[in-house]
């Protein structure tokens, strides 16, 4: 069931085009991530959904009702701001209770609901504190509680975990996801961090320079990116530019200098086509023993080992000066060592230029 | 480092003590001195200047008038200055007008006093407490705008947006979020405009006509040498009451945990 529908949304700030022809549908109970680099228009899009900005053109529907011109307080949405905007003159309890007090809910109902949402977010002990006395993570939870207590049809979150340190951010990501599933509510979550987007979302919309360049299930977009920008934006990727030699059904061979590549494609290819072959670092195997099969494989010297905690990225330079990155969980290699790389043809993504 | 700190500490405390509190202490001291000359050695201890003061009906009247004027000025300048601050901060394009409203601030008091006199005279409005209040308000508005606008500019606009997002309309948002957050600035400007008006002599002198205020009463008393010690008694009372008010307000401020930073 479609809850939110954006149709041909444009937003101009003077000469700046912040959003261009945005079309998007969000279903009930879904967590949609809007992923894009800084300045791509993510916040602007959220503000338009929440009613803080009017689109220059286009229509917004929530539950089939036209929302253009409807003020924020009359929309069934609630926003967790990028800077949280907790009211500094109110304590935690009154921050959370604010929306219900405005609605003139009876005080015992307010108390009950505040307690419930505080339990959900593990902040029962903080209710008497001033918001200025809380840590970043605690403020985060209060901001979330303040919105969730109103049970909005759509919760809008603008890079809410931005200021937190990495460890806390990872914990909060999982917890937010858990809460969203438990409440079965609809969330639109903005982030510029592709790893966060993968953890958080059912679907992801990728925004670049004010345009949605792809929408879909995050795993599919990651594994079958439509173009180079998306592939590179979603993390480290090896790209080989080559020319198709031979096509047979869905299989093809291509070459790039000395390199022989085998691949599979769903689309149409012809001999002589220029294509980009994309291989993720984690899909590349490393070995020190020479390989018999010369297809989909390269050899080179290790030039750098980038330690990333659970895994390491090994940077390899070939004799014809190509650079490859392969991911390994056992960093048993030394800089300067000669290694061999190999990948399966199923793991390479083909993008026509 | 600590030597510099120590020096600064001693320097500031000495300057504050000598320049501000010593003259005040002298005034209080001489208000109990049985002589019309302010010279040591101290003569006999006496309450007679206080008795003379309380016998003077003009003194009480001048104080009451000054309070009435100051209250009216405070209320008047706030009710114009606060909306003006909102207009300036929220409709940022009108920067030129900010300069215009600051003009009374730049003009010498004497000029405002004289021009007010000419203005009321030309219009045929008789001088009274009302004309004084109007002239004071002109000068107080910039004070209010400076203080309130500074607070408004530093106010994160997302507080109001969050309030609207949580279901509050414009009026509720102003009542429950905007006003409480700028309240310290409003109370400070109320206090400052009150005190400024209470203290003002020059503008009052030109616009008050035959009425009297405390500074006018002091001025009048200065012309009778035998009355000068009475002024010290009056000053002592004003200083004492003023200090008491400041003390109560500061206790309240500290109790509420409002830091200096929250004032502006
Ligand atoms: N109020 C505004 N006035 C003018 N330009 C704006 C305004 N808000 C955003 N922009 C511009 O619109 C573009 C998108 O901004 P924003 O939505 O904040 O990006 P993001 O949240 O993805 O970082 C940027 O180029 C930004 O400079
Ligand atoms: Mg943003």
Coordinates of C-alpha atoms and ligand atoms in Angstrom, one line a residue:
Chain A
X1 CA 0.0 0.0 0.0
X2 CA 1.4 3.3 -1.0
X3 CA 1.6 5.8 1.9
X4 CA 3.7 8.6 0.4
X5 CA 3.9 9.6 -3.2
X6 CA 6.1 12.3 -4.7
X7 CA 5.3 13.4 -8.2
X8 CA 7.6 15.5 -10.3
X9 CA 9.0 17.4 -7.4
X10 CA 11.3 20.3 -8.3
X11 CA 12.9 22.8 -5.8
X12 CA 14.8 25.9 -6.8
X13 CA 16.7 28.2 -4.4
X14 CA 17.2 31.2 -6.7
X15 CA 19.4 29.9 -9.4
X16 CA 20.3 26.7 -7.5
X17 CA 18.4 23.6 -8.4
X18 CA 18.2 21.6 -5.2
X19 CA 15.8 18.9 -6.5
X20 CA 15.0 17.9 -10.0
X21 CA 12.1 15.8 -11.1
X22 CA 11.8 13.6 -8.0
X23 CA 9.3 10.7 -8.3
X24 CA 9.1 8.4 -5.4
X25 CA 6.7 6.0 -3.7
X26 CA 7.0 4.8 -0.2
X27 CA 4.9 1.9 1.1
X28 CA 3.4 1.5 4.6
X29 CA 5.8 -0.1 7.1
X30 CA 8.8 0.5 4.9
X31 CA 12.2 1.9 5.8
X32 CA 13.5 3.9 2.8
X33 CA 16.9 5.3 2.9
X34 CA 17.9 8.3 0.9
X35 CA 21.5 8.1 0.2
X36 CA 23.6 10.8 -1.4
X37 CA 26.7 12.9 -1.0
X38 CA 26.6 16.1 0.9
X39 CA 24.7 18.9 -0.9
X40 CA 22.8 16.4 -3.1
X41 CA 19.5 17.6 -1.7
X42 CA 18.7 15.0 0.9
X43 CA 17.7 17.5 3.6
X44 CA 15.7 19.6 1.1
X45 CA 13.7 16.5 0.2
X46 CA 12.9 15.7 3.8
X47 CA 11.9 19.3 4.5
X48 CA 9.5 19.2 1.5
X49 CA 7.9 16.0 2.8
X50 CA 7.7 17.4 6.4
X51 CA 6.2 20.7 5.2
X52 CA 9.0 23.0 6.1
X53 CA 9.6 23.9 2.5
X54 CA 7.2 24.0 -0.4
X55 CA 8.3 22.4 -3.7
X56 CA 8.7 24.8 -6.6
X57 CA 6.8 22.4 -8.7
X58 CA 5.3 18.9 -8.2
X59 CA 2.9 17.2 -5.9
X60 CA 3.1 15.4 -2.5
X61 CA 0.5 12.9 -1.5
X62 CA 0.2 11.1 1.8
X63 CA -2.5 8.4 2.0
X64 CA -3.7 9.8 -1.3
X65 CA -4.3 13.3 0.1
X66 CA -2.6 16.2 -1.5
X67 CA -0.2 17.8 1.0
X68 CA 1.0 20.9 -0.9
X69 CA 0.5 24.0 1.2
X70 CA -0.4 22.0 4.4
X71 CA 1.7 23.3 7.4
X72 CA 3.9 20.8 9.3
X73 CA 1.6 20.7 12.3
X74 CA -1.2 19.4 10.1
X75 CA 0.8 16.7 8.4
X76 CA 1.0 13.1 9.7
X77 CA 4.8 13.3 9.6
X78 CA 7.4 13.9 12.2
X79 CA 11.0 14.9 11.8
X80 CA 14.1 14.1 13.7
X81 CA 16.3 17.1 12.8
X82 CA 19.9 16.8 11.8
X83 CA 20.8 18.9 14.9
X84 CA 18.0 17.2 16.9
X85 CA 16.7 20.6 18.1
X86 CA 15.7 19.4 21.6
X87 CA 14.1 22.3 23.5
X88 CA 16.8 23.5 25.8
X89 CA 14.4 25.1 28.3
X90 CA 12.5 21.8 28.9
X91 CA 13.7 18.7 30.7
X92 CA 13.6 15.3 29.0
X93 CA 10.1 14.4 30.2
X94 CA 8.6 17.7 28.9
X95 CA 10.5 17.4 25.6
X96 CA 9.0 14.0 25.0
X97 CA 5.6 15.1 26.2
X98 CA 5.5 18.3 24.2
X99 CA 3.4 17.0 21.3
X100 CA 0.8 15.4 23.5
X101 CA 0.6 18.5 25.7
X102 CA -0.1 20.6 22.6
X103 CA -2.8 18.1 21.8
X104 CA -4.2 18.6 25.3
X105 CA -4.1 14.9 26.1
X106 CA -5.0 14.1 29.7
X107 CA -2.0 14.1 32.0
X108 CA -2.2 10.4 33.1
X109 CA -2.3 9.4 29.5
X110 CA 0.7 11.6 28.8
X111 CA 2.6 10.0 31.7
X112 CA 1.8 6.5 30.5
X113 CA 2.8 7.1 27.0
X114 CA 6.0 8.9 27.9
X115 CA 6.9 6.0 30.1
X116 CA 6.2 3.5 27.3
X117 CA 8.3 5.3 24.7
X118 CA 11.1 5.9 27.3
X119 CA 11.2 2.2 28.0
X120 CA 11.3 1.4 24.3
X121 CA 14.4 3.6 24.0
X122 CA 15.9 2.8 27.3
X123 CA 15.8 6.3 28.7
X124 CA 13.5 5.8 31.7
X125 CA 16.2 7.1 34.1
X126 CA 16.8 10.3 32.2
X127 CA 13.3 11.8 32.3
X128 CA 14.1 14.4 35.0
X129 CA 17.4 15.6 33.4
X130 CA 17.9 18.7 31.5
X131 CA 18.6 17.9 27.8
X132 CA 21.8 19.9 28.0
X133 CA 23.1 17.3 30.5
X134 CA 22.8 14.4 28.1
X135 CA 25.4 12.7 26.0
X136 CA 25.1 12.7 22.2
X137 CA 23.6 9.2 22.1
X138 CA 21.1 10.0 24.9
X139 CA 20.0 13.2 23.1
X140 CA 19.5 11.1 20.0
X141 CA 17.1 8.8 21.9
X142 CA 15.2 11.7 23.4
X143 CA 14.7 13.3 20.0
X144 CA 13.5 10.0 18.6
X145 CA 11.1 9.5 21.6
X146 CA 9.7 13.0 21.1
X147 CA 8.7 12.1 17.6
X148 CA 7.7 8.5 18.1
X149 CA 5.3 9.3 20.9
X150 CA 2.9 11.0 18.4
X151 CA 2.9 7.8 16.3
X152 CA 3.4 9.7 13.0
X153 CA 2.4 8.0 9.8
X154 CA 5.9 8.8 8.5
X155 CA 9.0 9.4 10.5
X156 CA 11.6 11.5 8.8
X157 CA 15.2 11.2 10.0
X158 CA 17.9 13.5 8.8
X159 CA 21.4 11.9 9.3
X160 CA 20.4 11.4 13.0
X161 CA 23.5 9.4 13.8
X162 CA 25.9 11.9 12.2
X163 CA 27.7 13.2 15.3
X164 CA 28.0 9.8 17.1
X165 CA 31.3 7.9 17.3
X166 CA 31.6 4.8 15.0
X167 CA 30.9 2.2 17.7
X168 CA 27.8 3.9 19.1
X169 CA 26.6 4.6 15.5
X170 CA 26.8 0.9 14.6
X171 CA 24.8 0.0 17.8
X172 CA 22.2 2.7 17.2
X173 CA 21.8 1.6 13.6
X174 CA 20.8 -1.9 14.7
X175 CA 18.6 -0.6 17.5
X176 CA 16.8 1.9 15.2
X177 CA 16.2 -0.9 12.7
X178 CA 14.8 -3.1 15.5
X179 CA 12.5 -0.4 16.7
X180 CA 11.2 0.4 13.3
X181 CA 10.4 -3.3 12.6
X182 CA 8.8 -3.6 16.0
X183 CA 6.5 -0.6 15.6
X184 CA 6.0 -1.5 11.9
X185 CA 6.1 2.2 11.1
X186 CA 7.2 4.0 8.0
X187 CA 10.6 5.7 8.1
X188 CA 12.5 7.8 5.6
X189 CA 16.1 7.8 6.7
X190 CA 18.6 10.2 5.2
X191 CA 22.3 9.4 5.3
X192 CA 25.5 10.0 3.3
X193 CA 27.1 6.7 4.6
X194 CA 26.5 3.8 2.2
X195 CA 27.3 1.2 4.9
X196 CA 24.6 2.8 7.1
X197 CA 22.2 2.7 4.2
X198 CA 22.9 -1.1 3.8
X199 CA 22.2 -1.9 7.4
X200 CA 19.2 0.3 7.7
X201 CA 17.0 0.0 4.7
X202 CA 14.5 -2.1 2.9
X203 CA 15.0 0.1 -0.1
X204 CA 17.4 2.8 -0.9
X205 CA 17.0 5.9 -3.2
X206 CA 20.3 7.2 -4.4
X207 CA 20.4 11.0 -4.8
X208 CA 23.0 12.9 -6.7
X209 CA 22.9 16.6 -7.6
X210 CA 19.2 16.7 -6.8
X211 CA 18.2 13.8 -8.9
X212 CA 17.2 10.2 -7.9
X213 CA 19.6 8.1 -10.0
X214 CA 18.4 4.8 -8.7
X215 CA 15.8 3.3 -6.3
X216 CA 15.7 -0.3 -5.2
X217 CA 16.6 -3.0 -2.8
X218 CA 19.9 -2.2 -1.4
X219 CA 21.5 -5.6 -2.0
X220 CA 20.5 -5.5 -5.7
X221 CA 21.8 -2.0 -6.2
X222 CA 25.1 -2.9 -4.5
X223 CA 25.6 -6.1 -6.5
X224 CA 24.1 -4.9 -9.8
X225 CA 24.8 -1.1 -10.0
X226 CA 23.3 0.7 -13.0
X227 CA 26.3 2.8 -13.6
X228 CA 29.8 3.7 -12.5
X229 CA 28.8 6.5 -10.2
X230 CA 26.5 4.3 -8.2
X231 CA 29.1 1.5 -8.1
X232 CA 31.8 3.8 -6.8
X233 CA 29.5 5.6 -4.4
X234 CA 28.5 2.4 -2.7
X235 CA 32.1 1.5 -1.8
X236 CA 35.4 0.3 -3.1
X237 CA 35.2 -1.2 -6.6
X238 CA 37.7 -2.4 -9.3
X239 CA 36.8 -1.1 -12.8
X240 CA 38.3 -2.5 -16.0
X241 CA 37.5 -0.8 -19.2
X242 CA 37.6 -3.3 -22.1
X243 CA 36.3 -4.2 -25.5
X244 CA 34.1 -7.1 -26.3
X245 CA 35.7 -9.8 -28.4
X246 CA 33.1 -12.5 -28.6
X247 CA 29.5 -13.0 -27.5
X248 CA 27.7 -16.3 -27.2
X249 CA 24.3 -16.2 -25.6
X250 CA 24.6 -14.5 -22.2
X251 CA 28.4 -15.2 -22.0
X252 CA 31.0 -13.1 -23.6
X253 CA 34.7 -12.5 -23.6
X254 CA 36.5 -9.2 -23.6
X255 CA 40.0 -7.9 -23.4
X256 CA 41.9 -5.0 -22.0
X257 CA 45.5 -5.0 -23.0
X258 CA 46.9 -8.4 -22.0
X259 CA 43.9 -9.1 -19.8
X260 CA 41.4 -11.7 -20.9
X261 CA 37.9 -11.4 -19.3
X262 CA 35.0 -13.7 -19.3
X263 CA 31.6 -12.4 -18.2
X264 CA 27.9 -12.9 -18.2
X265 CA 25.4 -10.3 -19.2
X266 CA 21.6 -10.0 -19.2
X267 CA 21.7 -7.1 -21.7
X268 CA 22.6 -7.1 -25.3
X269 CA 26.3 -7.0 -26.3
X270 CA 28.1 -7.0 -29.6
X271 CA 31.6 -7.6 -30.7
X272 CA 33.5 -4.3 -30.5
X273 CA 31.3 -2.8 -27.7
X274 CA 33.2 -0.8 -25.0
X275 CA 32.2 -2.0 -21.5
X276 CA 33.2 -1.5 -17.9
X277 CA 33.8 -4.6 -15.9
X278 CA 33.1 -4.0 -12.2
X279 CA 34.4 -6.3 -9.5
X280 CA 34.1 -5.7 -5.8
X281 CA 37.2 -6.2 -3.7
X282 CA 35.6 -8.9 -1.6
X283 CA 34.8 -10.9 -4.7
X284 CA 38.5 -11.2 -5.6
X285 CA 40.6 -14.1 -4.3
X286 CA 44.3 -13.7 -3.6
X287 CA 46.9 -16.4 -3.8
X288 CA 50.7 -16.6 -3.9
X289 CA 50.7 -19.7 -6.2
X290 CA 50.6 -19.0 -9.9
X291 CA 47.2 -19.8 -11.6
X292 CA 46.8 -22.0 -14.6
X293 CA 43.7 -20.3 -15.9
X294 CA 44.7 -16.9 -17.3
X295 CA 41.1 -15.7 -17.7
X296 CA 39.7 -13.3 -15.1
X297 CA 43.0 -13.2 -13.4
X298 CA 45.9 -10.8 -13.0
X299 CA 49.3 -10.9 -11.3
X300 CA 51.1 -8.1 -9.6
X301 CA 53.1 -6.8 -6.6
X302 CA 51.5 -5.8 -3.3
X303 CA 52.0 -2.1 -2.9
X304 CA 49.9 -1.4 0.2
X305 CA 48.0 -3.2 2.8
X306 CA 45.2 -1.1 4.4
X307 CA 44.1 -2.5 7.7
X308 CA 40.4 -2.1 8.3
X309 CA 39.9 -4.1 11.5
X310 CA 38.0 -7.3 10.7
X311 CA 39.6 -7.4 7.2
X312 CA 42.3 -5.8 5.2
X313 CA 42.3 -4.3 1.7
X314 CA 45.4 -5.3 -0.3
X315 CA 46.4 -2.9 -3.1
X316 CA 48.2 -4.6 -6.0
X317 CA 49.9 -3.1 -9.0
X318 CA 50.3 -5.1 -12.2
X319 CA 53.2 -4.9 -14.6
X320 CA 51.2 -2.7 -17.0
X321 CA 50.5 -0.3 -14.0
X322 CA 46.9 -1.3 -13.3
X323 CA 45.8 -1.0 -9.6
X324 CA 43.5 -3.6 -8.1
X325 CA 42.1 -3.8 -4.6
X326 CA 41.3 -7.2 -3.1
X327 CA 39.8 -7.8 0.4
X328 CA 41.1 -10.5 2.7
X329 CA 40.4 -11.7 6.2
X330 CA 43.9 -13.2 6.6
X331 CA 46.4 -10.5 5.8
X332 CA 49.2 -13.0 5.3
X333 CA 50.9 -10.8 2.6
X334 CA 53.9 -8.5 2.6
X335 CA 54.4 -5.3 0.6
X336 CA 56.5 -6.1 -2.4
X337 CA 55.3 -9.7 -2.6
X338 CA 54.1 -11.1 -5.9
X339 CA 50.5 -12.3 -5.8
X340 CA 47.8 -13.6 -8.1
X341 CA 44.2 -12.4 -8.2
X342 CA 41.2 -14.2 -9.6
X343 CA 37.4 -13.7 -9.7
X344 CA 34.5 -15.7 -11.0
X345 CA 32.7 -14.5 -14.0
X346 CA 29.4 -14.5 -12.1
X347 CA 30.8 -11.8 -9.7
X348 CA 31.7 -9.3 -12.4
X349 CA 29.2 -6.6 -13.3
X350 CA 29.1 -5.4 -16.8
X351 CA 28.2 -1.8 -17.6
X352 CA 28.0 -0.6 -21.2
X353 CA 29.6 2.8 -21.7
Chain B
X1 CA 50.8 32.9 33.7
X2 CA 49.5 32.8 37.2
X3 CA 51.4 36.0 37.9
X4 CA 49.4 37.7 35.1
X5 CA 46.2 36.3 36.5
X6 CA 47.0 37.5 39.9
X7 CA 47.8 40.9 38.6
X8 CA 44.5 41.0 36.6
X9 CA 42.6 39.9 39.7
X10 CA 44.2 42.6 41.9
X11 CA 43.9 45.2 39.1
X12 CA 40.2 44.6 38.4
X13 CA 39.2 44.4 42.0
X14 CA 41.1 47.6 42.8
X15 CA 39.6 49.4 39.9
X16 CA 36.1 48.3 40.7
X17 CA 36.5 49.1 44.3
X18 CA 38.2 52.5 43.9
X19 CA 36.3 53.8 40.9
X20 CA 32.8 52.5 41.6
X21 CA 32.4 51.6 45.2
X22 CA 34.6 54.1 47.0
X23 CA 32.6 57.2 45.8
X24 CA 29.4 55.4 46.7
X25 CA 30.8 54.5 50.1
X26 CA 31.8 58.1 50.6
X27 CA 28.3 59.3 49.7
X28 CA 26.7 56.9 52.2
X29 CA 29.3 57.9 54.8
X30 CA 28.7 61.6 54.5
X31 CA 24.9 61.2 54.6
X32 CA 25.4 60.6 58.3
X33 CA 27.8 63.5 58.8
X34 CA 26.6 66.5 60.7
X35 CA 28.1 69.1 58.3
X36 CA 27.2 70.6 55.0
X37 CA 30.9 70.3 53.8
X38 CA 32.3 67.1 52.4
X39 CA 35.6 67.2 54.2
X40 CA 37.3 65.0 56.8
X41 CA 37.6 64.8 59.7
X42 CA 34.1 63.5 60.1
X43 CA 31.9 65.6 62.5
X44 CA 29.1 64.1 64.6
X45 CA 26.9 61.2 63.5
X46 CA 23.4 62.3 62.6
X47 CA 20.1 61.2 61.0
X48 CA 19.0 64.8 60.4
X49 CA 19.6 64.7 56.6
X50 CA 17.3 61.7 56.4
X51 CA 14.7 63.5 58.5
X52 CA 14.9 66.6 56.3
X53 CA 14.6 64.3 53.3
X54 CA 11.4 62.6 54.5
X55 CA 9.9 66.0 55.3
X56 CA 10.4 67.1 51.7
X57 CA 7.1 66.3 49.8
X58 CA 8.8 66.9 46.5
X59 CA 11.3 64.0 47.1
X60 CA 8.6 61.4 47.5
X61 CA 6.7 62.8 44.5
X62 CA 9.9 62.8 42.4
X63 CA 10.5 59.2 43.2
X64 CA 7.0 58.1 42.4
X65 CA 7.0 60.1 39.1
X66 CA 10.3 58.5 38.1
X67 CA 9.0 55.0 38.8
X68 CA 5.8 55.7 36.8
X69 CA 7.8 57.1 33.9
X70 CA 10.3 54.3 34.0
X71 CA 7.6 51.6 34.0
X72 CA 5.7 53.3 31.1
X73 CA 9.0 53.6 29.1
X74 CA 9.9 50.0 29.8
X75 CA 6.4 48.7 28.7
X76 CA 6.3 51.1 25.7
X77 CA 9.7 50.3 24.4
X78 CA 9.3 46.6 24.8
X79 CA 5.9 46.5 23.0
X80 CA 7.5 48.3 20.0
X81 CA 11.0 46.9 20.3
X82 CA 10.1 43.2 20.5
X83 CA 8.0 43.1 17.3
X84 CA 10.6 45.3 15.6
X85 CA 13.4 42.7 16.6
X86 CA 11.3 39.9 15.0
X87 CA 10.8 41.9 11.9
X88 CA 14.5 42.6 11.5
X89 CA 15.7 39.1 12.3
X90 CA 13.0 37.2 10.4
X91 CA 12.8 39.5 7.3
X92 CA 16.5 39.8 6.9
X93 CA 16.4 41.7 3.7
X94 CA 15.5 44.9 5.5
X95 CA 19.0 45.6 6.8
X96 CA 18.8 49.3 5.9
X97 CA 16.0 49.8 8.4
X98 CA 18.1 48.4 11.2
X99 CA 20.4 51.3 10.7
X100 CA 17.5 53.7 10.9
X101 CA 16.2 52.4 14.2
X102 CA 19.7 52.7 15.6
X103 CA 19.8 56.5 14.9
X104 CA 18.4 57.6 18.3
X105 CA 21.2 55.5 19.8
X106 CA 23.8 57.5 18.0
X107 CA 22.3 61.0 18.6
X108 CA 23.5 62.9 21.7
X109 CA 20.9 62.9 24.5
X110 CA 21.0 66.7 24.4
X111 CA 19.9 66.7 20.8
X112 CA 17.0 64.4 21.5
X113 CA 16.0 66.5 24.4
X114 CA 16.0 69.8 22.5
X115 CA 14.4 68.3 19.4
X116 CA 11.7 66.7 21.5
X117 CA 11.0 70.1 23.1
X118 CA 10.8 71.8 19.7
X119 CA 8.6 69.0 18.4
X120 CA 6.0 69.1 21.2
X121 CA 6.1 72.9 21.2
X122 CA 5.4 73.1 17.5
X123 CA 2.5 70.6 17.8
X124 CA 1.2 72.6 20.8
X125 CA 1.4 69.6 23.1
X126 CA 1.9 70.8 26.7
X127 CA 4.9 69.3 28.4
X128 CA 4.1 66.7 31.0
X129 CA 5.1 63.2 32.2
X130 CA 3.6 61.9 29.0
X131 CA 5.9 63.9 26.8
X132 CA 8.9 62.7 28.8
X133 CA 7.7 59.1 28.4
X134 CA 7.4 59.5 24.7
X135 CA 10.9 61.0 24.3
X136 CA 12.4 58.3 26.6
X137 CA 10.7 55.5 24.5
X138 CA 12.4 56.8 21.3
X139 CA 15.7 56.4 22.9
X140 CA 14.9 53.0 24.6
X141 CA 13.7 51.2 21.5
X142 CA 17.2 50.7 20.0
X143 CA 18.3 49.2 23.4
X144 CA 15.5 46.7 23.3
X145 CA 16.2 45.8 19.6
X146 CA 19.9 45.4 20.2
X147 CA 19.4 43.0 23.1
X148 CA 16.3 41.0 21.8
X149 CA 17.5 40.8 18.2
X150 CA 20.9 39.5 19.3
X151 CA 19.1 36.7 21.1
X152 CA 16.8 36.0 18.2
X153 CA 19.6 35.8 15.7
X154 CA 21.4 33.2 17.8
X155 CA 18.2 31.2 18.3
X156 CA 18.3 28.0 16.3
X157 CA 15.4 28.2 13.9
X158 CA 14.9 24.4 14.2
X159 CA 13.4 24.8 17.7
X160 CA 10.4 26.5 16.2
X161 CA 10.3 24.1 13.3
X162 CA 10.4 21.1 15.7
X163 CA 7.6 22.6 17.7
X164 CA 5.5 23.0 14.5
X165 CA 6.4 19.5 13.5
X166 CA 5.1 18.2 16.9
X167 CA 1.7 19.7 16.2
X168 CA 1.9 23.3 17.6
X169 CA 0.6 26.1 15.5
X170 CA 2.4 29.5 15.2
X171 CA 0.8 31.0 18.3
X172 CA 1.5 27.9 20.5
X173 CA 5.0 27.7 19.1
X174 CA 5.6 31.3 20.2
X175 CA 4.1 30.8 23.6
X176 CA 5.8 27.5 24.5
X177 CA 9.1 27.7 22.6
X178 CA 10.1 31.1 21.2
X179 CA 9.0 33.3 24.2
X180 CA 10.6 31.1 26.9
X181 CA 13.8 31.0 24.9
X182 CA 14.1 34.7 24.4
X183 CA 12.6 35.6 27.9
X184 CA 16.0 36.3 29.5
X185 CA 16.7 38.9 26.8
X186 CA 13.3 40.4 27.3
X187 CA 13.7 40.7 31.0
X188 CA 17.1 42.2 30.7
X189 CA 15.9 44.8 28.2
X190 CA 12.9 45.6 30.5
X191 CA 15.4 46.2 33.4
X192 CA 17.8 48.2 31.3
X193 CA 15.2 50.5 29.8
X194 CA 13.7 51.0 33.3
X195 CA 17.0 51.9 34.9
X196 CA 18.0 54.1 31.9
X197 CA 14.7 56.0 32.1
X198 CA 14.9 56.3 35.9
X199 CA 18.4 57.8 35.7
X200 CA 17.9 60.0 32.7
X201 CA 18.3 63.7 33.3
X202 CA 18.9 65.6 30.1
X203 CA 16.0 64.4 28.0
X204 CA 13.7 64.7 31.0
X205 CA 14.9 68.2 31.7
X206 CA 13.7 69.4 28.3
X207 CA 10.4 67.5 28.2
X208 CA 9.0 67.4 31.7
X209 CA 7.7 70.9 31.9
X210 CA 6.8 71.8 35.5
X211 CA 6.6 68.2 36.7
X212 CA 9.4 66.6 38.8
X213 CA 11.5 63.4 38.6
X214 CA 14.2 62.1 40.9
X215 CA 17.2 63.4 38.8
X216 CA 15.3 66.8 38.4
X217 CA 14.8 66.9 42.1
X218 CA 18.6 66.3 42.7
X219 CA 19.4 69.0 40.2
X220 CA 17.1 71.4 41.9
X221 CA 18.4 70.6 45.4
X222 CA 22.0 71.2 44.3
X223 CA 21.2 74.9 43.9
X224 CA 20.7 75.3 47.7
X225 CA 24.1 74.6 49.4
X226 CA 22.4 73.7 52.7
X227 CA 20.4 71.0 50.9
X228 CA 23.4 69.2 49.4
X229 CA 23.7 66.6 52.3
X230 CA 20.0 65.8 51.8
X231 CA 21.0 64.6 48.4
X232 CA 23.5 62.3 49.9
X233 CA 20.8 60.8 52.1
X234 CA 18.5 60.4 49.1
X235 CA 21.3 58.8 47.0
X236 CA 22.0 56.4 49.8
X237 CA 18.4 55.3 49.9
X238 CA 18.3 54.8 46.1
X239 CA 21.6 52.9 46.2
X240 CA 20.4 50.6 49.0
X241 CA 17.0 49.8 47.4
X242 CA 18.8 49.3 44.0
X243 CA 21.3 46.9 45.5
X244 CA 18.6 45.0 47.2
X245 CA 16.7 44.5 44.0
X246 CA 19.9 43.4 42.2
X247 CA 20.7 41.0 45.0
X248 CA 17.2 39.4 44.8
X249 CA 17.4 39.1 41.1
X250 CA 20.9 37.6 41.2
X251 CA 19.8 35.0 43.8
X252 CA 16.9 34.1 41.5
X253 CA 19.2 33.9 38.5
X254 CA 21.7 31.7 40.2
X255 CA 18.9 29.5 41.7
X256 CA 17.3 29.0 38.3
X257 CA 20.7 28.1 36.9
X258 CA 20.5 30.8 34.2
X259 CA 24.1 31.5 33.3
X260 CA 25.3 34.9 32.1
X261 CA 25.6 33.4 28.6
X262 CA 21.8 32.9 28.6
X263 CA 21.1 36.6 29.0
X264 CA 22.1 37.7 25.6
Ligands
LIG1 N1 17.7 27.7 2.2 C1 18.5 27.5 1.2 N2 18.8 28.5 0.4 C2 19.7 28.4 -0.7 N3 20.2 27.2 -1.1 C3 19.9 26.1 -0.3 C4 19.0 26.2 0.9 N4 18.9 25.0 1.4 C5 19.7 24.2 0.6 N5 20.3 24.8 -0.4 C6 21.1 24.3 -1.4 O1 20.5 23.1 -2.0 C7 21.4 22.1 -2.2 C8 20.9 20.8 -1.4 O2 21.1 21.1 0.0 P1 20.7 20.0 1.1 O3 19.3 19.5 0.8 O4 20.9 20.6 2.4 O5 21.8 18.9 0.8 P2 22.2 17.6 1.8 O6 21.2 17.5 2.9 O7 22.1 16.5 0.8 O8 23.6 17.9 2.2 C9 22.7 22.6 -1.8 O9 23.4 23.0 -2.9 C10 22.4 23.7 -0.9 O10 23.4 24.7 -0.9
LIG2 MG1 21.6 17.6 5.0

